[in-house]
Coordinates of C-alpha atoms in Angstrom, one line a residue:
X87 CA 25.4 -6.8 52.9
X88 CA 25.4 -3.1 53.4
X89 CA 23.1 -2.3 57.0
X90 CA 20.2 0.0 56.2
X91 CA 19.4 2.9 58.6
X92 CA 15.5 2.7 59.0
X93 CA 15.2 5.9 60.9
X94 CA 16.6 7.7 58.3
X95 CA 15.5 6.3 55.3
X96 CA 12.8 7.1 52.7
X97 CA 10.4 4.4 51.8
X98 CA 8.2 4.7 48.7
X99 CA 4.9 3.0 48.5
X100 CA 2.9 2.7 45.7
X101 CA -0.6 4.2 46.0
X102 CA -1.9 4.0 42.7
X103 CA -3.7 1.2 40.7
X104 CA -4.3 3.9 37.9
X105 CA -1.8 5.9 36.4
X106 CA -3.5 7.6 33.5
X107 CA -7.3 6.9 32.6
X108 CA -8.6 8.2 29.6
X109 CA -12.8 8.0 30.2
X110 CA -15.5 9.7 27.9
X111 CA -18.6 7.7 26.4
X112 CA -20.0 6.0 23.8
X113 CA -22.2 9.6 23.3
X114 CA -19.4 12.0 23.9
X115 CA -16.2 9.8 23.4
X116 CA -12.6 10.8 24.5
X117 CA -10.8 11.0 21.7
X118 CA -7.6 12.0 19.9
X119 CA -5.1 11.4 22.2
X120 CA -1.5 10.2 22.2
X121 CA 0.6 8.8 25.0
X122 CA 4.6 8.3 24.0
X123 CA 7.6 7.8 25.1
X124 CA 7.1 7.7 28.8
X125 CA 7.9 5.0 31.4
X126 CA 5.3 3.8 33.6
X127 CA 6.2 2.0 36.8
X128 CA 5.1 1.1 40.7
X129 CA 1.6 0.9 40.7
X130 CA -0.8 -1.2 43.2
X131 CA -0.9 -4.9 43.6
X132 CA -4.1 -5.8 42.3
X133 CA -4.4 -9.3 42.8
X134 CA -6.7 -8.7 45.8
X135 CA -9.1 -6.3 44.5
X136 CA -12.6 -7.1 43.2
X137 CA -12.3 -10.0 39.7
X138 CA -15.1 -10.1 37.2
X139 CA -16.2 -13.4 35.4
X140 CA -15.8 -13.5 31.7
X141 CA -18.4 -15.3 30.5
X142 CA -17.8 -18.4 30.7
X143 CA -14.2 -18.7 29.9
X144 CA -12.0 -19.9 33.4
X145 CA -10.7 -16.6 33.5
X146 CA -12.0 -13.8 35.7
X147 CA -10.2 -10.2 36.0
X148 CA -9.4 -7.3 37.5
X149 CA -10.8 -4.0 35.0
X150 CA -8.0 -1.7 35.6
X151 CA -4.3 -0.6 34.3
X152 CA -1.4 1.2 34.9
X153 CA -3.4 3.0 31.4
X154 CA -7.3 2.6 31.8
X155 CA -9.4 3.7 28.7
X156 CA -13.1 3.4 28.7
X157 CA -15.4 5.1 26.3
X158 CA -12.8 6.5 23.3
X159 CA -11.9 6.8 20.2
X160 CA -8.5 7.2 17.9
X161 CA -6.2 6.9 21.1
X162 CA -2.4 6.2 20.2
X163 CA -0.3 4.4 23.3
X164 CA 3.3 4.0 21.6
X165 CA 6.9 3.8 22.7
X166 CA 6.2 3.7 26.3
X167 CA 8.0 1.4 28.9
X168 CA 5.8 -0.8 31.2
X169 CA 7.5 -2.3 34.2
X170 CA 7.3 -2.9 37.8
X171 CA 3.7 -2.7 37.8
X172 CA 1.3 -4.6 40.6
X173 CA -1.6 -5.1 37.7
X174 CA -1.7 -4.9 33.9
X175 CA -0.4 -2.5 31.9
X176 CA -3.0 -1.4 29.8
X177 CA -6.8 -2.1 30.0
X178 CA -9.3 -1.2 27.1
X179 CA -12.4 -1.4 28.6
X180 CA -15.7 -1.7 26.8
X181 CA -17.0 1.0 24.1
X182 CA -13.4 2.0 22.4
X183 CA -13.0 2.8 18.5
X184 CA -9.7 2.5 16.6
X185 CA -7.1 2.0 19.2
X186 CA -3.6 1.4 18.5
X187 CA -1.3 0.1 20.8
X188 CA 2.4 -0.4 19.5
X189 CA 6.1 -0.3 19.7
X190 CA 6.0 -1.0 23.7
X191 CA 8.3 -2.6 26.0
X192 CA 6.5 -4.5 28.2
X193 CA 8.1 -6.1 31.2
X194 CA 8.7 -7.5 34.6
X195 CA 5.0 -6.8 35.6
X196 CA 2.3 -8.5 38.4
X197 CA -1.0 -9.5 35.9
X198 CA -1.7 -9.1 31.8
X199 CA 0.3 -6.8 29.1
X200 CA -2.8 -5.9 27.6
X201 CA -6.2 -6.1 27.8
X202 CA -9.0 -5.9 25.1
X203 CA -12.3 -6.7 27.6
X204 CA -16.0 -5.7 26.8
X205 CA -19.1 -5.5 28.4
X206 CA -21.2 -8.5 29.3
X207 CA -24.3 -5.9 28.8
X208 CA -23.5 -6.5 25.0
X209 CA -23.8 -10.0 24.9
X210 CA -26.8 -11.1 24.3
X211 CA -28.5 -13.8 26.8
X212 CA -24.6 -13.9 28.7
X213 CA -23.7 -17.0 31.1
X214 CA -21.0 -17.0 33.4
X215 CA -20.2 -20.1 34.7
X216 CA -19.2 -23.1 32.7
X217 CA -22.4 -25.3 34.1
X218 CA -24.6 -22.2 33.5
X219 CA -27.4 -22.0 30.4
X220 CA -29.9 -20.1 29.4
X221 CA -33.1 -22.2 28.6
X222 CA -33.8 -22.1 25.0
X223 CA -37.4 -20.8 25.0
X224 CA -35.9 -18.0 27.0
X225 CA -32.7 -17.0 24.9
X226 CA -32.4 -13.8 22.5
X227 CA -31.6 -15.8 19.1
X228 CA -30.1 -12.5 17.5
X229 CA -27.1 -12.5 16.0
X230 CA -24.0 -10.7 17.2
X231 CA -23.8 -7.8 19.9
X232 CA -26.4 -6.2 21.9
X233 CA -25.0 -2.7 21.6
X234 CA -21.9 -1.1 21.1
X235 CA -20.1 -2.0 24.6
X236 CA -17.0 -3.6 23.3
X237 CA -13.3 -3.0 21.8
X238 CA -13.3 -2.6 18.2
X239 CA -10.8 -1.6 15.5
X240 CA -7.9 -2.2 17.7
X241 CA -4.3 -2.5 16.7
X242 CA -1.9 -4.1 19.1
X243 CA 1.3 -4.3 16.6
X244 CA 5.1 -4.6 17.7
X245 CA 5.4 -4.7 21.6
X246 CA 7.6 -6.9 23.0
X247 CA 6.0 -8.4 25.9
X248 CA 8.2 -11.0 28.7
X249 CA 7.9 -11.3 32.4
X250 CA 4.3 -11.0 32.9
X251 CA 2.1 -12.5 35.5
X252 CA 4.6 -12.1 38.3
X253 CA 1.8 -12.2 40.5
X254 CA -1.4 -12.6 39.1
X255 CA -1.2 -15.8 36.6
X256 CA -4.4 -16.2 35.3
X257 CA -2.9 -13.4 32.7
X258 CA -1.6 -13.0 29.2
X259 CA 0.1 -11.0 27.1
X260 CA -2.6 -10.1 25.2
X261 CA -6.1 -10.8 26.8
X262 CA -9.3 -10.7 24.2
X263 CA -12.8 -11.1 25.5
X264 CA -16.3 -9.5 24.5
X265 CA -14.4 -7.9 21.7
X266 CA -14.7 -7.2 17.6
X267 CA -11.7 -6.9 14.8
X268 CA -8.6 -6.7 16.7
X269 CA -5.2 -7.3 15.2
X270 CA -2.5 -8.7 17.1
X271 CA 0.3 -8.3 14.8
X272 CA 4.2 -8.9 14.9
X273 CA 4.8 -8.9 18.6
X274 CA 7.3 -11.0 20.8
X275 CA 5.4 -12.5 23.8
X276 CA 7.3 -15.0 26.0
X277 CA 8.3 -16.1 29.4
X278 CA 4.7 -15.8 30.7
X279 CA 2.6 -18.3 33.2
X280 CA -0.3 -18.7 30.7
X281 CA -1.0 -17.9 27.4
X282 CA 0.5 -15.9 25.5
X283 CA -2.2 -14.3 23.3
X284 CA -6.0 -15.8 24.8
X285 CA -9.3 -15.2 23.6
X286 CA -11.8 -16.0 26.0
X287 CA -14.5 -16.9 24.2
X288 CA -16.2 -16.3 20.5
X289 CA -17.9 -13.3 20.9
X290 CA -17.9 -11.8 18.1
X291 CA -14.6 -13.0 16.2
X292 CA -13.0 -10.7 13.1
X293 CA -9.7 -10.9 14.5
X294 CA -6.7 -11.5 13.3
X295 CA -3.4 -13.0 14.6
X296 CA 0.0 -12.5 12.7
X297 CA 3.5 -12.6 12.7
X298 CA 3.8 -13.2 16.0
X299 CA 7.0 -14.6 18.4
X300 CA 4.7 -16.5 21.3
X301 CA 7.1 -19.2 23.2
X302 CA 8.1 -19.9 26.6
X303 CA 4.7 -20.1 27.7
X304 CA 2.1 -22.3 30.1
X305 CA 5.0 -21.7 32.6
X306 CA 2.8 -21.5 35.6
X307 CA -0.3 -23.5 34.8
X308 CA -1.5 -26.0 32.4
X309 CA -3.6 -27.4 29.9
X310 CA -3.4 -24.6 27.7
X311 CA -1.6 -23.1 24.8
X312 CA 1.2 -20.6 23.5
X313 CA -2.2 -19.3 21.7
X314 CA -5.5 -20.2 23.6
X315 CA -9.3 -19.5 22.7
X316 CA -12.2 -20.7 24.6
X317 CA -15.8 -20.2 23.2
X318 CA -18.4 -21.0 25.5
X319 CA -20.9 -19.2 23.7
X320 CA -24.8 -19.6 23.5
X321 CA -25.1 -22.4 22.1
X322 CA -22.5 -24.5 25.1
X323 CA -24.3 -26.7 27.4
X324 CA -22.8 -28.6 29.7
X325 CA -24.1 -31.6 29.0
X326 CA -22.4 -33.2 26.0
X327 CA -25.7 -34.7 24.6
X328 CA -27.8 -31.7 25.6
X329 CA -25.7 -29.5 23.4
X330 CA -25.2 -32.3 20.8
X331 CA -28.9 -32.0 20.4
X332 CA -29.2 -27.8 20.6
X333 CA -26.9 -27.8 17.4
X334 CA -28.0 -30.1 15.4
X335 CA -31.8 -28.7 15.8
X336 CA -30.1 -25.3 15.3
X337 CA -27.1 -25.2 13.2
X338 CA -26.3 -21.8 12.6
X339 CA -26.3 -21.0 16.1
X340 CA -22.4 -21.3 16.7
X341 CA -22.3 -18.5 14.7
X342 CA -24.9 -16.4 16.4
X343 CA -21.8 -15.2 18.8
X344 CA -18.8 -15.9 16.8
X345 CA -20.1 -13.9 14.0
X346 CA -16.8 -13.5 11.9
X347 CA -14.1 -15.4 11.3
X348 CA -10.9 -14.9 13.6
X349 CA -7.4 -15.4 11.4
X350 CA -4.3 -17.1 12.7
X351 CA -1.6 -16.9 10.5
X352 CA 2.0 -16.6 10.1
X353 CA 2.7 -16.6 13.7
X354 CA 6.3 -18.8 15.7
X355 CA 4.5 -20.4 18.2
X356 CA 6.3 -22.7 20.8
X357 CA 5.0 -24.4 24.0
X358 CA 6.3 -26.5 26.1
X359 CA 3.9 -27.4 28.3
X360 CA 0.7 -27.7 26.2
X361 CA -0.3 -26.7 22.9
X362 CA 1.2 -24.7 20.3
X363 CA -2.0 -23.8 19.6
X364 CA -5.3 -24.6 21.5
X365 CA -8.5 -24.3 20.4
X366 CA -10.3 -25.2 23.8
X367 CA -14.1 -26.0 24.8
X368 CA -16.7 -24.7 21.7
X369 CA -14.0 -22.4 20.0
X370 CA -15.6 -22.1 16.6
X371 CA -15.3 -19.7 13.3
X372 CA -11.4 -19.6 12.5
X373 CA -9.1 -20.1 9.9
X374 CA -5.8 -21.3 11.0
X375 CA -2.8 -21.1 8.0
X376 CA 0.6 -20.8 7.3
X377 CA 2.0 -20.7 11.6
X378 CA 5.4 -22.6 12.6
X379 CA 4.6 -25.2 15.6
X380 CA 7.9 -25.6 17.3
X381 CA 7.0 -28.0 20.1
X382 CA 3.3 -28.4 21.4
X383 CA 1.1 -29.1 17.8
X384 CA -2.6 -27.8 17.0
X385 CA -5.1 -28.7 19.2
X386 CA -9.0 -28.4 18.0
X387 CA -11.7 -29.4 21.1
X388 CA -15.6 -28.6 20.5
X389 CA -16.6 -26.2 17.9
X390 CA -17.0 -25.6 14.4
X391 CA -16.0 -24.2 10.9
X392 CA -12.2 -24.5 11.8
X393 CA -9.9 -24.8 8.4
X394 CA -6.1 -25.5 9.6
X395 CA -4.1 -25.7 6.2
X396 CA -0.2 -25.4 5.8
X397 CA 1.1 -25.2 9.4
X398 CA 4.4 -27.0 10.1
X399 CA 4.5 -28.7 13.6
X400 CA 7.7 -29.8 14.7
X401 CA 8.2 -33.0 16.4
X402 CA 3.9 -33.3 17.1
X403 CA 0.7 -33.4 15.1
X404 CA -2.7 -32.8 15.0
X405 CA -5.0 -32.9 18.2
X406 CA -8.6 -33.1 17.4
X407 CA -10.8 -33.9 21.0
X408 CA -14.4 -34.7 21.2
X409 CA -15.6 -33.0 17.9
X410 CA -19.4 -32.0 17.4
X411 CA -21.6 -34.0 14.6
X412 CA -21.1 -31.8 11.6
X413 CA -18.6 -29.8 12.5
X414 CA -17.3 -28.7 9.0
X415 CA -13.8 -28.9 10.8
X416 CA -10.9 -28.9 7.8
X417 CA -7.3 -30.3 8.4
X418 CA -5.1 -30.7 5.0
X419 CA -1.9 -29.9 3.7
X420 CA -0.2 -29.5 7.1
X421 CA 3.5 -31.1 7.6
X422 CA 2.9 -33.3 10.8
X423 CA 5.5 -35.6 12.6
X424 CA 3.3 -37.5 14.1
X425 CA -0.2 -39.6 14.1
X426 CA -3.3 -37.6 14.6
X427 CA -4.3 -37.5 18.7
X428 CA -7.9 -37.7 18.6
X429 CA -10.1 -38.3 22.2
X430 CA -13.6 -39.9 21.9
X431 CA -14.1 -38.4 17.9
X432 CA -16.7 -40.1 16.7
X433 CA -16.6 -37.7 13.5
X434 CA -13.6 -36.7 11.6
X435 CA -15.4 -33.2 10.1
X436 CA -15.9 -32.1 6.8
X437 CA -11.7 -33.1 6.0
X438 CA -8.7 -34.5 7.3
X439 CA -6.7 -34.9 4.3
X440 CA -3.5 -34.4 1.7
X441 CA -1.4 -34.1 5.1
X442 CA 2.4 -34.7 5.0
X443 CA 3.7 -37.6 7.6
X444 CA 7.5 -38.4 8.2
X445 CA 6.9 -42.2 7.9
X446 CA 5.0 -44.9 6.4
X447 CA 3.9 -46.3 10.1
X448 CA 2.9 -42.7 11.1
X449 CA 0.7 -42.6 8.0
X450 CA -0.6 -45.7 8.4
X451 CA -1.9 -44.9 11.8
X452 CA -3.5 -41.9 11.0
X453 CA -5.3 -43.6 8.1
X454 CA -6.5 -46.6 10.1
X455 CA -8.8 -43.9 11.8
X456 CA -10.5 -43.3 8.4
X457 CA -9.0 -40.2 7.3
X458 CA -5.6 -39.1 5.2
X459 CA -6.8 -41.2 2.1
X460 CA -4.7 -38.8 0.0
X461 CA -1.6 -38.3 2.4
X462 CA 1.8 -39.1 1.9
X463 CA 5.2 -39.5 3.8
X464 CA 8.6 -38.7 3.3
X465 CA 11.3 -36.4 4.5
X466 CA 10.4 -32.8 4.2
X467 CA 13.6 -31.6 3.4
X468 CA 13.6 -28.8 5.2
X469 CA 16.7 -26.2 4.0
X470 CA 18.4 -25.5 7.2
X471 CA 16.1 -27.1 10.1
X472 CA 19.2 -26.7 13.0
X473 CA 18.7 -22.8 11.9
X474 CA 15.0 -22.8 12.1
X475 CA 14.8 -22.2 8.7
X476 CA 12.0 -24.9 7.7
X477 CA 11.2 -23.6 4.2
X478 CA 11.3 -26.5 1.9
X479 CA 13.9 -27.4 -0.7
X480 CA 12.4 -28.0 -4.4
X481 CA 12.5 -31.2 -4.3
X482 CA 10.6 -31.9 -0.9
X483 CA 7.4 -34.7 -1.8
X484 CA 5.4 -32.2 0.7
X485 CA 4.6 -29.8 -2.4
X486 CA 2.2 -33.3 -3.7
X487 CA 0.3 -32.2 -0.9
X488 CA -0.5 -28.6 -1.6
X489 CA 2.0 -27.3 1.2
X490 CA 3.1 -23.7 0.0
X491 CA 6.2 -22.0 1.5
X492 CA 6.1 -19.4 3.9
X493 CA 7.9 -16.8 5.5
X494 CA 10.9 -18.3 8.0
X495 CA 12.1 -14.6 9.1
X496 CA 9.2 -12.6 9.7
X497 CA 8.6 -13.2 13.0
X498 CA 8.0 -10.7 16.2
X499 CA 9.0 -7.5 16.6
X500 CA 10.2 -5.4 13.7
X501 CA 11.2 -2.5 15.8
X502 CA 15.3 -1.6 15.6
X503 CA 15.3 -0.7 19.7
X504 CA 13.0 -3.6 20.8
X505 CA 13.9 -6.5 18.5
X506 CA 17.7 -6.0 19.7
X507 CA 16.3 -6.7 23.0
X508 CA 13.9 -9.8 21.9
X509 CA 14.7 -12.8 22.6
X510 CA 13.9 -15.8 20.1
X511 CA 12.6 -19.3 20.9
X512 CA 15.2 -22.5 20.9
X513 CA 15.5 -24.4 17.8
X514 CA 13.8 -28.1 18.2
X515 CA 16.5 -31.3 17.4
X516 CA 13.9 -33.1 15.3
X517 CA 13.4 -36.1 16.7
X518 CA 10.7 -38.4 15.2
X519 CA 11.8 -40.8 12.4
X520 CA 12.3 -40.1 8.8
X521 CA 14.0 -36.5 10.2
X522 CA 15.8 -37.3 13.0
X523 CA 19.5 -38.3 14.3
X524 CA 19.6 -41.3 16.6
X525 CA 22.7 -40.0 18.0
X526 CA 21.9 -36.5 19.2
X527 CA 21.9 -35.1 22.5
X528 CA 17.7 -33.8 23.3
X529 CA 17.5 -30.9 26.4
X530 CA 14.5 -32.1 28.2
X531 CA 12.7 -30.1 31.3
X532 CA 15.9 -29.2 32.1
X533 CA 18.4 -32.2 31.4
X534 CA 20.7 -33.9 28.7
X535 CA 19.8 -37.1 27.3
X536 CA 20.4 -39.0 24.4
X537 CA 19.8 -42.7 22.6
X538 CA 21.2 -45.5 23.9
X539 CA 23.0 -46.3 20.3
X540 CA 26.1 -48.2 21.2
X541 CA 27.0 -51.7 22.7
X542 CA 29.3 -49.6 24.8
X543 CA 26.6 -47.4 26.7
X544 CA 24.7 -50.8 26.6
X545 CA 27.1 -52.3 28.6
X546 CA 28.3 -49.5 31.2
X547 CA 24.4 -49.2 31.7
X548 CA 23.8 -52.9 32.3
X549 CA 21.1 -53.2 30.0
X550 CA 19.9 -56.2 27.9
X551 CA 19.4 -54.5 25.0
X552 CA 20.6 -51.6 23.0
X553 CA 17.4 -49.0 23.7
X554 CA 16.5 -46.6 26.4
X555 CA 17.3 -43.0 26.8
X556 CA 20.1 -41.8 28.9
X557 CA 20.8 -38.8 31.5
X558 CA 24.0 -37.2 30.6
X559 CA 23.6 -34.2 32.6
X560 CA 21.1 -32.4 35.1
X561 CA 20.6 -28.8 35.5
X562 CA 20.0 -28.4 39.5
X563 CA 17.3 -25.3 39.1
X564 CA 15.4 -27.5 36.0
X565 CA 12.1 -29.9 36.6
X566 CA 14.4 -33.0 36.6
X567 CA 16.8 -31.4 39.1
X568 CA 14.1 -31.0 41.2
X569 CA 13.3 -34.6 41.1
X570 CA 14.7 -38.2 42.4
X571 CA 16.1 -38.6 38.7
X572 CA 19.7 -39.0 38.4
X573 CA 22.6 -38.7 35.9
X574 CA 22.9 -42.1 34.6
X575 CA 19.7 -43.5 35.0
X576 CA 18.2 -44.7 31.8
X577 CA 14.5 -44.3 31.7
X578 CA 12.9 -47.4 29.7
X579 CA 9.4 -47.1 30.2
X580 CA 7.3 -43.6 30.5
X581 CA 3.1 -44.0 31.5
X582 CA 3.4 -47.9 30.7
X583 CA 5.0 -47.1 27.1
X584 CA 8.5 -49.2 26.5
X585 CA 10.8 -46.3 26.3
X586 CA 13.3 -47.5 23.3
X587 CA 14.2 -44.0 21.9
X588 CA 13.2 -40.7 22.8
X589 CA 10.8 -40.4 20.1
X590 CA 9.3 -43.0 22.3
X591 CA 9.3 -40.9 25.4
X592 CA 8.1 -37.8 23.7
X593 CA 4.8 -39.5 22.5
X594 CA 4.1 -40.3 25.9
X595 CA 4.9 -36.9 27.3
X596 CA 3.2 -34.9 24.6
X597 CA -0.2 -37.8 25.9
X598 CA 0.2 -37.1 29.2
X599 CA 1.9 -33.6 30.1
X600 CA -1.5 -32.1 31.0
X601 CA -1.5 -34.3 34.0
X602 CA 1.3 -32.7 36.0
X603 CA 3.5 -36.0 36.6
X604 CA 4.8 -38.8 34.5
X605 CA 5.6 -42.2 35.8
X606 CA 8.3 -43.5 34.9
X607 CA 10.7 -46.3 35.0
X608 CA 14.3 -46.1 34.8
X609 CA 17.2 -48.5 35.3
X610 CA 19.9 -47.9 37.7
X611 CA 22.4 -49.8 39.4
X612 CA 21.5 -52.9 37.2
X613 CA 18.1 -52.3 38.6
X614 CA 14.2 -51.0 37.7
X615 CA 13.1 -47.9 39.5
X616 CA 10.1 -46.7 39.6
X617 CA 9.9 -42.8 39.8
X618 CA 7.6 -40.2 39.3
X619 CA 8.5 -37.3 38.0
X620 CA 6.2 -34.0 38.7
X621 CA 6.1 -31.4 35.9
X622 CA 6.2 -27.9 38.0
X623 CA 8.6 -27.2 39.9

C-alpha cells in the first residue's frame, strides 16, 4: 500500500447536513422549481443530531436531507444522483403540494432515500409513545387532519434505490408518516437494513403502492417487512382489552385517522427475514391485490377494513395475528403454499375464503380453523416458475377460485439508464408439496442443502432413515458460515419440529425467524448435535 504524505495532503471534510433547501409556507409557498441532473454527495453524518418521535410508530428521525423542502408547491427533483451522503437524501417536510420525485439514482448513503414526514401539529389529539393515550373524554373525535401540515400529492415514481442505511438503520427507502395521497410507483428498492417502503402509521391513508421491485430487505433488523405499515392511531391503547372495548363502543373510529384507503398493488416484493408484506400493530384502511410474494408471505396484525385478494406467495401463506372483534378483514382468492399462521385470532373477519392451497393436508389445516369452506388445492401450474414467470397456464384449477392473471414483467424501474443498472430479486425453488422437486438443491442463509432422497446419502450420513436435509456447501461470509454448522451435517430437527424435508425446515424457520436464533439438531459423525444457529451475522 502506497504511503500517504500527511503534511502535504489535502483533506476534505464534509460540513454540510443541507445541500439545497427549498423553504416558503403554507401562505406564501416556494414553488415551481426543478432540480436535474446533478450529483449530490459528502454531506454530514447525522446519526447524532437531534431524532423526532413519530407518533407512535418505533421510528424516530432526523428532519433534514441532502434536499430539504418545507412549505412548497409543484417542485420537480429528477435525474439527480444521491450517494455518499451521511443522512437522507431527500426530506419533504410538512406543508408540500404536488411533488414529484423520479428517475433518481439512489445509493450507497448513511439514513433513508426519501422522506414524506408531516407535522404532529396536524394530527389531531397525537401520542408518541406506544404505552401513551389520550383519555377519551379528552380526545378531538374529528375526523382527518387538523390543518394543512403535511405532504400531499406526491409522486415518488422510477428511482432506483440500494445501499441505504449505511449508518442510520432505522431507515427506508421510502419513509411515509403524517402524510395524504402519495404514490410510490415503479421503483427498485433493495439491499437495505429495514423496510423497503414503511408507513408509519394511518394518518390519513390515500396512497398508493405499485409496480414496485422491494427485495433484499430486513437486512439489519427484524420483525418487519419488504413493505411495513404501523397504525397506532387514536383509537390504539395499549391494553388489548381497553382498546377491544374503545372500538366496539366506537366503530368508526379506526377511520377517524386513516381516513382513505391506502392501495398495494402490483408490486415484487421479497424478504427474507420477515414479511413480504407487514401490516403491523392497528394498520387499518387498505386494499391489498394483485402483488408477487417471493419469500416472506402477507402478514395482517391489529386493524381493520383490510381486503387482500389475488396475491401469489411463494413457498408461505397468510399471517393473520391477534385480529380485532369485527374487523371486516377479507382474505380470498389468493394462491398460498401453505396453512394460514394465525396467533391468538379469536375471529377470522368478515372472509377467509375461495383461497388456492398446494395440497389436500395444507387445505385441510386451514379449514379445521373454520375458514376456506370454498377453497381448493391443486398445482397452480404456473408457466415458467424457474423464470419467475408465475402467470398461470389455462388450465390451472386456481381460476375456480377467482384468481385473475397479472402482470409478471412490470416490475421496478422503467428507466433505460437506471433499469440497466437494477438489480432483480432471486427466483425461489418452490419447495412445498404439490410444486416442488424432492431432489433440488435450496440456497439457505448462505449455504447449499438438499433432501436426503437416496439410500446412498442415507448411508454415507449414517442415518436410520431416508429424511433430513443435508449441507453440501457453506459460503464462509453467509449466516451459516458464521456458525458451528458444518458441511455434512444433516439437520433433523429445527425448534422441536422433526426435520424430514426442507419444507419441513422452512415452516419452522418462517414460525420462528423473528426470534433471531433457531435451535437446531443436526447429525454428525453418527451422532445428534445440538446447535444453535443465530440469524445476524
Amino acid at each position: 500500500m502506497e504511503n500517504i504524505d500527511l503534511a502535504n495532503t489535502l483533506v476534505e471534510v464534509s460540513e454540510q447536513k443541507h445541500l439545497i433547501e427549498i423553504v416558503g409556507t403554507e401562505e406564501k409557498p416556494a414553488s415551481n422549481i426543478e432540480i436535474s441532473n446533478l450529483k449530490f454527495e459528502h454531506t454530514q453524518r447525522t446519526f447524532m443530531e437531534k431524532y423526532e418521535p413519530l407518533l407512535r410508530s418505533d421510528w424516530t428521525i432526523y428532519r433534514g436531507g441532502a434536499i430539504f423542502i418545507e412549505g412548497a408547491k409543484d417542485i420537480k427533483i429528477e435525474n439527480c444522483e444521491f450517494t455518499n451522503l451521511g443522512g437522507n437524501a431527500i426530506f419533504v417536510s410538512n406543508f408540500n403540494r404536488n411533488i414529484e420525485i423520479s428517475n433518481n439514482h439512489i445509493h450507497n448513503i448513511g439514513a433513508s432515500a426519501i422522506c414524506l414526514v408531516g407535522s404532529p401539529e396536524a394530527v389531531r389529539s397525537p401520542s408518541f409513545q406506544y404505552n401513551e393515550f389520550m383519555p377519551l373524554p379528552k380526545m378531538d373525535t374529528i375526523k382527518g387532519p387538523k390543518n394543512n401540515k403535511y405532504p400531499s400529492n406526491v409522486l415518488v415514481d422510477n428511482n432506483l434505490i440500494y445501499k441505504i442505511g449505511r449508518i442510520e438503520k432505522q431507515t427506508a427507502g421510502v419513509e411515509i408518516a403524517m402524510a395524504m395521497n402519495i404514490t410510490v410507483s415503479n421503483n427498485s428498492i433493495y439491499d437495505v437494513p429495514r423496510a423497503g417502503v414503511n408507513i408509519g402509521d394511518g394518518t390519513w391513508g390515500g396512497h398508493i403502492i405499485e409496480y414496485n421491485d422491494v427485495f433484499n430487505t430486513v437486512l439489519e433488523s427484524g420483525d418487519h417487512g419488504a413493505f411495513n405499515s404501523w397504525g397506532r392511531d387514536r383509537f390504539w391503547h395499549p391494553n388489548r382489552e381497553t382498546m377491544n372495548g374503545i372500538v366496539e363502543a366506537n366503530p368508526k373510529m379506526p377511520t377517524w385517522d386513516a381516513t382513505q384507503t391506502t392501495i398495494i398493488r402490483n408490486n415484487r416484493f421479497r424478504c427474507d427475514h420477515g414479511w413480504d408484506i407487514d401490516l403491523d400493530d392497528g394498520s387499518s384502511n387498505y386494499q391489498i391485490y394483485n402483488n408477487l410474494c417471493l419469500n416472506g408471505g402477507i402478514k395482517l396484525r391489529e386493524g381493520f377494513n383490510r381486503t387482500v385478494e389475488n396475491n401469489i406467495t411463494i413457498n408461505n401463506g397468510f399471517h393473520p395475528h391477534v385480529w380485532f372483534k369485527n374487523s371486516n378483514d377479507i382474505f380470498k382468492s389468493n394462491i398460498v403454499f401453505t396453512e394460514h399462521r394465525d396467533i391468538r385470532l379469536q375471529e377470522w373477519g368478515k372472509e377467509v375464503d375461495f383461497n388456492f392451497f398446494p395440497d389436500q393436508k395444507t387445505l385441510l389445516a386451514s379449514q379445521n380453523k373454520g375458514v376456506d369452506k370454498h377453497s381448493i388445492f391443486g398445482n397452480p401450474l404456473f408457466e415458467d416458475a424457474k423464470s419467475g414467470n408465475y402467470k398461470l397456464k389455462n388450465n390451472s384449477r386456481a381460476f375456480e377460485i377467482g384468481f385473475k392473471n397479472f402482470d409478471m414483467t412490470g416490475f421496478g424501474v422503467k428507466n433505460k439508464k437506471l433499469k440497466a443498472l437494477a438489480k432483480t430479486p432471486n427466483t425461489p425453488i418452490i419447495f412445498f408439496s404439490g410444486v416442488s422437486e424432492k431432489s433440488s438443491v435450496y440456497e439457505w442463509l448462505g449455504a447449499k442443502i438438499k433432501n436426503i432422497t437416496t439410500i446412498e446419502e442415507r448411508s454415507a450420513a449414517g442415518l436410520n432413515k431416508t429424511a433430513g436435509v443435508l449441507i453440501t456447501s457453506i459460503d464462509e461470509n453467509g449466516i451459516i458460515g458464521n456458525s458451528s454448522l458444518k458441511v455434512g451435517d444433516v439437520i433433523i430437527s429445527c425448534q422441536g419440529l422433526e426435520i424430514n424435508e426442507f419444507a419441513n425446515l422452512m415452516k419452522s424457520f418462517q414460525n420462528d425467524s423473528w426470534l433471531g436464533k433457531l435451535d437446531l439438531l443436526v447429525f454428525r459423525n453418527q451422532k445428534e448435535l445440538k446447535i444453535e444457529l443465530p440469524l445476524k451475522k
